[in-house]
XYZ file of C-alpha atoms in Angstrom:
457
model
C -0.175 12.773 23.167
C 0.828 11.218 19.867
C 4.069 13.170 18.225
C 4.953 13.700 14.972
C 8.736 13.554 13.803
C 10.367 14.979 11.113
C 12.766 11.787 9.447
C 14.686 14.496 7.506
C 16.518 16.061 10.304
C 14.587 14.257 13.317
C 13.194 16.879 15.147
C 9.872 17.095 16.738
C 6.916 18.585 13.991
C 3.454 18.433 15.871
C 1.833 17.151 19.075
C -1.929 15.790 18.956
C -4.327 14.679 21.298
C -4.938 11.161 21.580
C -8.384 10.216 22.100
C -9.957 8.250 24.914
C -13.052 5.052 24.692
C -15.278 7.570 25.611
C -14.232 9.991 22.365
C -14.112 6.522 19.929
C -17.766 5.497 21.204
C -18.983 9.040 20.577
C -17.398 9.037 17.063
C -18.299 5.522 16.347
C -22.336 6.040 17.264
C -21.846 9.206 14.946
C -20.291 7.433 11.881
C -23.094 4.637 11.952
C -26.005 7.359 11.916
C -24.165 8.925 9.208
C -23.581 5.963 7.340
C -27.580 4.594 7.561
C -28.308 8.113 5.839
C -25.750 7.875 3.038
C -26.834 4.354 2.073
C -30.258 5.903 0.746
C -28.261 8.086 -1.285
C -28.205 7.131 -5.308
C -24.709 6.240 -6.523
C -25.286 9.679 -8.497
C -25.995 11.684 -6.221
C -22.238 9.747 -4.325
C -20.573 10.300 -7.423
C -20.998 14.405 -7.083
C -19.443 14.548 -3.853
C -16.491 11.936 -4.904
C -15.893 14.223 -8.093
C -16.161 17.249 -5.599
C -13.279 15.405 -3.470
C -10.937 15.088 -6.404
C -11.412 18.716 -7.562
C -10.413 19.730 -3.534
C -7.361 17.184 -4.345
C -6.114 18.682 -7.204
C -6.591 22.284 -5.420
C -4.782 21.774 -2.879
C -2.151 19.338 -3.876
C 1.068 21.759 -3.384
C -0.518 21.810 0.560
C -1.001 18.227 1.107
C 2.116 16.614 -0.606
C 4.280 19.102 1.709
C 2.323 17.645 4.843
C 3.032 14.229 3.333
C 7.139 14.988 2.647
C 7.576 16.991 6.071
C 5.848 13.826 8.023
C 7.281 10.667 6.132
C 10.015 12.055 4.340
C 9.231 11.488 0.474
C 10.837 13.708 -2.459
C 8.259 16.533 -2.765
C 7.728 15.592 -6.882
C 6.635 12.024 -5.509
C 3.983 13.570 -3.001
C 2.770 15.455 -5.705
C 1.926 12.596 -7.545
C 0.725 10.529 -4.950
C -2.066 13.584 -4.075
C -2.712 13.370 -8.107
C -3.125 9.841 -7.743
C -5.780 9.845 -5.226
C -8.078 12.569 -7.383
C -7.774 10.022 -10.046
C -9.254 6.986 -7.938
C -12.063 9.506 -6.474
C -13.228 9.898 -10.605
C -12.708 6.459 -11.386
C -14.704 5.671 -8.666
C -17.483 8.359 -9.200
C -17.389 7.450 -13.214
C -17.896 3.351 -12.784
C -19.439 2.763 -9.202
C -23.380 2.899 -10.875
C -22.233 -0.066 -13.252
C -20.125 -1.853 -10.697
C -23.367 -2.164 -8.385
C -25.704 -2.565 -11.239
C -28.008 -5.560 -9.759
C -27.315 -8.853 -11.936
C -30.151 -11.158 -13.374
C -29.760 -14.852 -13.485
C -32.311 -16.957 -15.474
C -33.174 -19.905 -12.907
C -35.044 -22.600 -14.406
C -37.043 -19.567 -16.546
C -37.702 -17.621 -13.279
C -35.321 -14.510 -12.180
C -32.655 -14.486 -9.540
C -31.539 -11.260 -9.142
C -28.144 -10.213 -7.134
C -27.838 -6.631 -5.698
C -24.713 -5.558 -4.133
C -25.897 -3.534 -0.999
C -23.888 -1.570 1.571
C -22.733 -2.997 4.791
C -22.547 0.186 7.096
C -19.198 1.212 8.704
C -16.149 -0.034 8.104
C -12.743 0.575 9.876
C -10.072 1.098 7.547
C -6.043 0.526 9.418
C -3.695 2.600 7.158
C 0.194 2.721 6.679
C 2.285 5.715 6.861
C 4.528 5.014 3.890
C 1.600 6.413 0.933
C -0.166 8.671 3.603
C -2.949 9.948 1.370
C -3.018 7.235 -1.327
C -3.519 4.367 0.990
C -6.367 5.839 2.800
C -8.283 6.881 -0.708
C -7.529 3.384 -2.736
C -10.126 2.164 0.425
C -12.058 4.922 0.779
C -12.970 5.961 -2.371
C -14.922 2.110 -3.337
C -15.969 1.449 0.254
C -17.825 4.814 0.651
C -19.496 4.901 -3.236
C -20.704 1.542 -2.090
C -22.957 3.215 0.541
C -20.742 2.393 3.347
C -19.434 4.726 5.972
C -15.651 4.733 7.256
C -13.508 5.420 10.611
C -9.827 5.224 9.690
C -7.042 4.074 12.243
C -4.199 5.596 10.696
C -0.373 5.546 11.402
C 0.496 8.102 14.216
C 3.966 9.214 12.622
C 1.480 11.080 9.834
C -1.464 12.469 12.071
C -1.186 15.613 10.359
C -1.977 13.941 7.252
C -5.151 11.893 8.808
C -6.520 15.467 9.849
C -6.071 16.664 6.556
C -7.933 14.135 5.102
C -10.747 14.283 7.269
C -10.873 17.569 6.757
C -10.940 16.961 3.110
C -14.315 15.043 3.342
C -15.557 17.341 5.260
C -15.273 20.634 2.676
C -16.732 18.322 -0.060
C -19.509 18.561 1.720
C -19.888 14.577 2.486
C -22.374 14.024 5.596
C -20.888 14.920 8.771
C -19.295 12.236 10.744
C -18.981 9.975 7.213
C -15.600 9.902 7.661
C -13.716 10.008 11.049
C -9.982 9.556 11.521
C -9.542 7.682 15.204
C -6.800 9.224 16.222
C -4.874 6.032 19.036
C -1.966 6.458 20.446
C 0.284 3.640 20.076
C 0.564 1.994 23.894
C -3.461 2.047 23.271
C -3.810 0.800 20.185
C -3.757 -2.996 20.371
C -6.931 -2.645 22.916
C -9.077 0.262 21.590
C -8.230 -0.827 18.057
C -9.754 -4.358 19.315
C -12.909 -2.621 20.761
C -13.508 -0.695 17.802
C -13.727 -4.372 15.420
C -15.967 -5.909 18.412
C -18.332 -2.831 18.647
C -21.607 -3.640 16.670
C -21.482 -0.376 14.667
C -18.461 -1.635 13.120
C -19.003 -4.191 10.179
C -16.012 -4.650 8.581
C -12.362 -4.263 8.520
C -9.682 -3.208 6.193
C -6.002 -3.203 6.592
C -3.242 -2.172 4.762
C 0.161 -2.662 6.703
C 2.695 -5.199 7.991
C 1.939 -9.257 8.219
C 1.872 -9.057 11.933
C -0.568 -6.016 11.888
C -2.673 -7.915 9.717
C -2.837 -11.101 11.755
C -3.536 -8.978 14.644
C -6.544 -7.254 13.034
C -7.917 -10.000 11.342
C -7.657 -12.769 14.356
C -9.693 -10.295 16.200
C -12.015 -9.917 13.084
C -12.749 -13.312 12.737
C -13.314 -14.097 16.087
C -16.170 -11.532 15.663
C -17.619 -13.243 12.817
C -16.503 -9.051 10.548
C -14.927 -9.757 6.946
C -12.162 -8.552 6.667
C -9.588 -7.434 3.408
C -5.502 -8.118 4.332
C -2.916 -5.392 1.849
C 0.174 -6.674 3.864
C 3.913 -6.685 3.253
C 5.930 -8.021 0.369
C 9.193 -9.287 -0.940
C 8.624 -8.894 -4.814
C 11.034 -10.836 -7.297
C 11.654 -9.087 -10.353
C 13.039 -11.738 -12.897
C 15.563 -10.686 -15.760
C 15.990 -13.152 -18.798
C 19.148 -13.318 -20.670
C 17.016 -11.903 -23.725
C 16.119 -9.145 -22.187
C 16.793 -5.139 -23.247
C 18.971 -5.237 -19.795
C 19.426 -1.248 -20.231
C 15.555 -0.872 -19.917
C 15.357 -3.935 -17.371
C 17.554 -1.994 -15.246
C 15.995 1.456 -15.318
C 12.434 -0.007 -14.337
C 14.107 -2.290 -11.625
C 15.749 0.853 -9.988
C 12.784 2.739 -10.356
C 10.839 -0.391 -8.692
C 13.206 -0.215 -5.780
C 14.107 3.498 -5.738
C 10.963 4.975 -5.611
C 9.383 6.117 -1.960
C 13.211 5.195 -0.617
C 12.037 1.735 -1.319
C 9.209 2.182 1.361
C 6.665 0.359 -0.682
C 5.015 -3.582 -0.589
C 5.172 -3.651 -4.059
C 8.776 -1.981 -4.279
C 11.267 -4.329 -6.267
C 13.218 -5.867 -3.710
C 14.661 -9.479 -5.113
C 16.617 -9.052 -8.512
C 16.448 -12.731 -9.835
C 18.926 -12.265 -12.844
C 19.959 -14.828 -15.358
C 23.568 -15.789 -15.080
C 24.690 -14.651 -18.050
C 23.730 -10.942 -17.536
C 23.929 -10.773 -13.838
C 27.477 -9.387 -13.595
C 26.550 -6.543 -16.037
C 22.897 -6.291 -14.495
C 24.867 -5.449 -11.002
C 27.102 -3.136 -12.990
C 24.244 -0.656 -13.916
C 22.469 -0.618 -10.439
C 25.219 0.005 -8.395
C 26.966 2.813 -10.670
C 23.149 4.057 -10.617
C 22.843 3.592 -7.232
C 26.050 5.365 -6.069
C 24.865 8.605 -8.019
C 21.401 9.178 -6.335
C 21.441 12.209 -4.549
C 20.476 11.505 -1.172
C 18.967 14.062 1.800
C 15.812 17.439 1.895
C 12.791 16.057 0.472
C 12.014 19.494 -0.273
C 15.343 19.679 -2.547
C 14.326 19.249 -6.343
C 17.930 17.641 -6.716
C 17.393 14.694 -4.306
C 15.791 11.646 -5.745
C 16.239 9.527 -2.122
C 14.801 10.583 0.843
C 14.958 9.316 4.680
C 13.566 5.983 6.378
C 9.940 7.959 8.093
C 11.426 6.376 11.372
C 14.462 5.599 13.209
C 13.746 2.414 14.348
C 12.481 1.349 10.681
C 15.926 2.496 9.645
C 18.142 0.527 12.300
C 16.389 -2.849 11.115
C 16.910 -2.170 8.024
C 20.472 -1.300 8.748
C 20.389 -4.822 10.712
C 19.115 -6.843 8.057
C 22.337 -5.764 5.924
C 25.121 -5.943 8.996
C 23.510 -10.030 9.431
C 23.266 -10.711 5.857
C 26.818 -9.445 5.086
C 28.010 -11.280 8.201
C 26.397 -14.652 6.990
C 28.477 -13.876 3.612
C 26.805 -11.887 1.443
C 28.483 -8.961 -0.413
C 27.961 -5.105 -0.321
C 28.293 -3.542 -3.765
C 27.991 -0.231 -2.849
C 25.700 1.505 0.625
C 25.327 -0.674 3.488
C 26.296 2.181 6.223
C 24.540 4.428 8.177
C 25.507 8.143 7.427
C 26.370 10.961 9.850
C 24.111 13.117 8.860
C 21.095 14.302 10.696
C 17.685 12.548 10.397
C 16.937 8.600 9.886
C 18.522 8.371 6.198
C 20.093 4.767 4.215
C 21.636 5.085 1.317
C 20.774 3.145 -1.834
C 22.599 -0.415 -1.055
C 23.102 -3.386 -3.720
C 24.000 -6.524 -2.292
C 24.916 -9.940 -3.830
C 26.462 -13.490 -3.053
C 22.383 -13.841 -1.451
C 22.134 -17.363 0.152
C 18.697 -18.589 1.216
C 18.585 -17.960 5.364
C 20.132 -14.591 5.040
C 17.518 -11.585 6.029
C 18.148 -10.386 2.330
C 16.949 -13.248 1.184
C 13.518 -14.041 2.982
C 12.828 -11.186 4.813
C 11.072 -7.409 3.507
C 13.731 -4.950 3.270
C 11.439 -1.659 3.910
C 14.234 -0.074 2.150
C 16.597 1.369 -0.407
C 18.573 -2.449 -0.449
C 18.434 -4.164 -3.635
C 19.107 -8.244 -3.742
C 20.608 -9.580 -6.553
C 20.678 -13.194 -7.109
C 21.597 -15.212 -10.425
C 19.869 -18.257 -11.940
C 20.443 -21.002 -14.387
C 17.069 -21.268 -16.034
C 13.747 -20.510 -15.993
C 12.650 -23.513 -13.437
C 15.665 -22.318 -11.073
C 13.577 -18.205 -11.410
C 10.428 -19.637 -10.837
C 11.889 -21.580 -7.761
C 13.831 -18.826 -6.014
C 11.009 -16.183 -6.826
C 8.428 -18.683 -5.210
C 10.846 -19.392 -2.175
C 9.298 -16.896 0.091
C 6.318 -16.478 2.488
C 5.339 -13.394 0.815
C 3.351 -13.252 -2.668
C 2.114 -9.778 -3.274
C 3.988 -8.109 -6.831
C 6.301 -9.679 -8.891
C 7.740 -8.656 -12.608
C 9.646 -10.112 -15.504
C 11.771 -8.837 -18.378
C 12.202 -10.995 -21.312
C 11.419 -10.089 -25.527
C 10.127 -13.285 -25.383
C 6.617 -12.392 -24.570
C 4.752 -16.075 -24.167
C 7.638 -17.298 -22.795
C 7.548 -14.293 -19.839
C 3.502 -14.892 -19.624
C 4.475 -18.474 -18.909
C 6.579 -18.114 -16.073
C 4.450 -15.268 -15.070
C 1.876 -18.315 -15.025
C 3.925 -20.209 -12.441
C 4.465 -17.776 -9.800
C 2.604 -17.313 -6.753
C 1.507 -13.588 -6.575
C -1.163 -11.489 -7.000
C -0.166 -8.948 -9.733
C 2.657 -10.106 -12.370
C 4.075 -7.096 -14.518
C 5.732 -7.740 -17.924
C 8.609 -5.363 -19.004
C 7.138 -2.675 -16.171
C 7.367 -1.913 -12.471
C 4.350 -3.448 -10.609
C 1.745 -0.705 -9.415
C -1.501 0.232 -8.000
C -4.224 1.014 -10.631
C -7.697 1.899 -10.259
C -8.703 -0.081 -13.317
C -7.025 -3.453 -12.033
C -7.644 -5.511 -8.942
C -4.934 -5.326 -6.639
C -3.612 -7.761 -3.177
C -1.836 -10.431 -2.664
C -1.679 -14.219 -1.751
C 0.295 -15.991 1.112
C 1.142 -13.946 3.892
C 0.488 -10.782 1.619
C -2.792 -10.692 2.572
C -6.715 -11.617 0.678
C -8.724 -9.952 -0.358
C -8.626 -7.504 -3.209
C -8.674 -3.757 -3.325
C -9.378 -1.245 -6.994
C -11.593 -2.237 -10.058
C -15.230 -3.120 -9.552
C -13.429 -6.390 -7.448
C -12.205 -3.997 -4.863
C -16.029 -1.837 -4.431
C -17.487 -5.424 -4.005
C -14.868 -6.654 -1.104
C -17.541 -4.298 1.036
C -20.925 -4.890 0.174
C -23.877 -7.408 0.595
C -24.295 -9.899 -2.044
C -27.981 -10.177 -1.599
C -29.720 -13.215 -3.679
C -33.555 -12.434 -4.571
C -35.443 -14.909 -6.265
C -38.905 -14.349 -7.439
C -40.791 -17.477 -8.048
């Protein structure tokens, strides 16, 4: 059985069934008929049941965002948004998908090439917990208007969430067996999520997770000749010039960090801040910090809510206790509290030495790093000093100057004066152990499609 716990007060919410080889073989065989059908569907005639989808979204939202809070533990406003969110892609998607797979002409010699972008069948999508719904509809909504069907993997802590979004399909009135949710109970999963990328219905493979996750899936993918597209973990620097409005520097940076209880690969996590500003940079976070409400998702007060899961709690917890150990200093958090449920508090820490889990590691957390630099060769430096390279932001008035050191560091989104984010109108992934590939914008509904050359001579 796969079990479902509440992170608020750590209790038990929901028991499913897990299914056998025997149920994922019946499902798969069912998703590839499906998906053979759907591919000789017009992109129109795709784009009414996607537009369909986003009305049930918006509907529904009060429903969904309380599945998402009671199962991973967000503040209910920030479920609410996320449900909002994915009715947004869904239209984006249904509006732009015709011109994204519009067939290109090239002139070759004065004959025509022509490129069509054609579907690839079905493709297994492995989702995260932390953005239940959002995750799972950034993938699905450009994989499935590109003809494509889709089984999802997705994180047993929010089951209750994968049903509902099956379900979701379903009363949209997509084809039946489009979209299946496998649901894989965790001592199973490394071997029937293996058997699912070899199986021949399977073409493709999406995953949106942690680095070790993602070499798992994709060693397996490659060794069975399946593209694959890698959204993996990150350890964004956010860099802070000595010319910049540090007021409104500050307030996007705790935002950056804040936001999902820092549960996020793109959430802020390094605070590269010029020396000059860096004492009154740390003065702002932590006397923010200290005055977040912490506790009920469901409480309109609280702005913080739990870790989803114990265990993602006590390494976060660990991370701190070895970096403070090793020297570095704890402005303000740092300790477990006695309450019920798996919850951190919002934790500055500073004196950050390279070799310190602070430093190099992903804090899946509320735990901001600050650490100060000289210039703008010394930012570039420390901010390019890790294996990750997923978001990464800096604050300056200087505009060019920001664009140039945006220029020099190795990541796939840099925001200027903003908090990096997911938009359907912008490609989004990383580089380095972040991951490849790249998800949203017409560059995301092409990571899943055949790029078929016809030439007519």
């Amino acid at each position: 059985m796969i079990r479902t716990i509440n992170p608020s007060n750590g209790e038990l919410l929901a028991e499913y069934p897990a299914m056998t080889a025997a149920d994922i073989e019946h499902v798969l065989l069912k998703t590839g008929d499906a998906a053979s059908r759907w591919k000789q569907c017009s992109v129109g005639e795709r784009a009414g049941f996607m537009n369909r989808l986003a009305g049930l979204l918006r509907e529904q939202n009060s429903t969904h965002a309380e599945m998402i809070s009671r199962e991973m533990g967000k503040p209910l406003s920030q479920a609410v948004a996320e449900v909002e969110k994915c009715a947004w892609v869904c239209e984006y998607y249904a509006e732009h998908a015709e011109s994204f797979l519009q067939p290109e002409t090239v002139d070759v010699d004065g004959l025509t090439g022509l490129v069509t972008f054609e579907p690839l069948g079905v493709v297994l999508g492995v989702m995260p917990w932390n953005f239940p719904f959002w995750q799972v509809f950034r993938f699905a909504s450009a994989v499935m208007m590109a003809g494509n069907g889709i089984v999802v993997k997705h994180a047993p802590n929010v089951t209750g969430s994968a049903i509902a979004i099956e379900q979701l399909f379903r009363e949209a009135g997509f084809p039946e067996h489009l979209y299946r949710t496998l649901h894989i109970d965790l001592e199973d999963v490394n071997e029937l999520v293996g058997a699912v990328i070899d199986h021949p219905v399977v073409k493709a493979v999406s995953v949106t997770g942690s680095t070790g996750a993602g070499i798992a899936v994709a060693s397996k993918a490659g060794r069975a000749l399946k593209p694959s597209v890698l959204e993996l973990g990150g350890n964004d620097p956010y860099i802070v010039l000595e010319d910049a409005d540090l007021r409104q520097a500050a307030s996007v940076c705790i935002a950056a960090r804040l936001l999902n209880a820092g549960q996020s690969c793109i959430a802020a996590k390094r605070f590269l801040v010029h020396a000059s500003v860096k004492k009154e940079f740390e003065d702002i976070l932590v006397a923010d910090f200290s005055a977040r409400r912490m506790g009920d998702p469901f409480d309109p007060d609280v702005t913080v809510g739990p870790i989803a899961r114990r265990d993602l709690r006590d390494e976060l917890h660990k991370q701190v206790e070895i970096s403070r150990n090793m020297g570095a200093t704890v402005l303000c958090g740092g300790e477990v509290p006695p309450e019920k449920g798996f919850f951190y508090p919002p934790t500055v820490v500073t004196d950050v030495r390279p070799g310190m889990p602070v430093y190099s590691e992903e804090t899946f957390g509320p735990v901001a790093t600050v650490i100060g630099f000289s210039d703008d060769d010394e930012a570039v430096s420390i901010a390019n000093d890790s294996p990750y390279g997923l978001g990464s932001a800096v604050f300056s008035a200087d505009t060019e100057r920001a664009r140039s050191i945006a220029a020099r560091l190795e990541a796939g989104n840099c925001f200027i004066n903003a908090m990096v984010k997911s938009d359907p109108r912008l490609p989004f992934g990383g580089v380095k152990q972040s991951g490849y590939g790249r998800e949203l914008s017409s560059y995301g509904l092409r990571e899943f499609v055949n790029v078929k050359t016809v030439y007519t001579g």
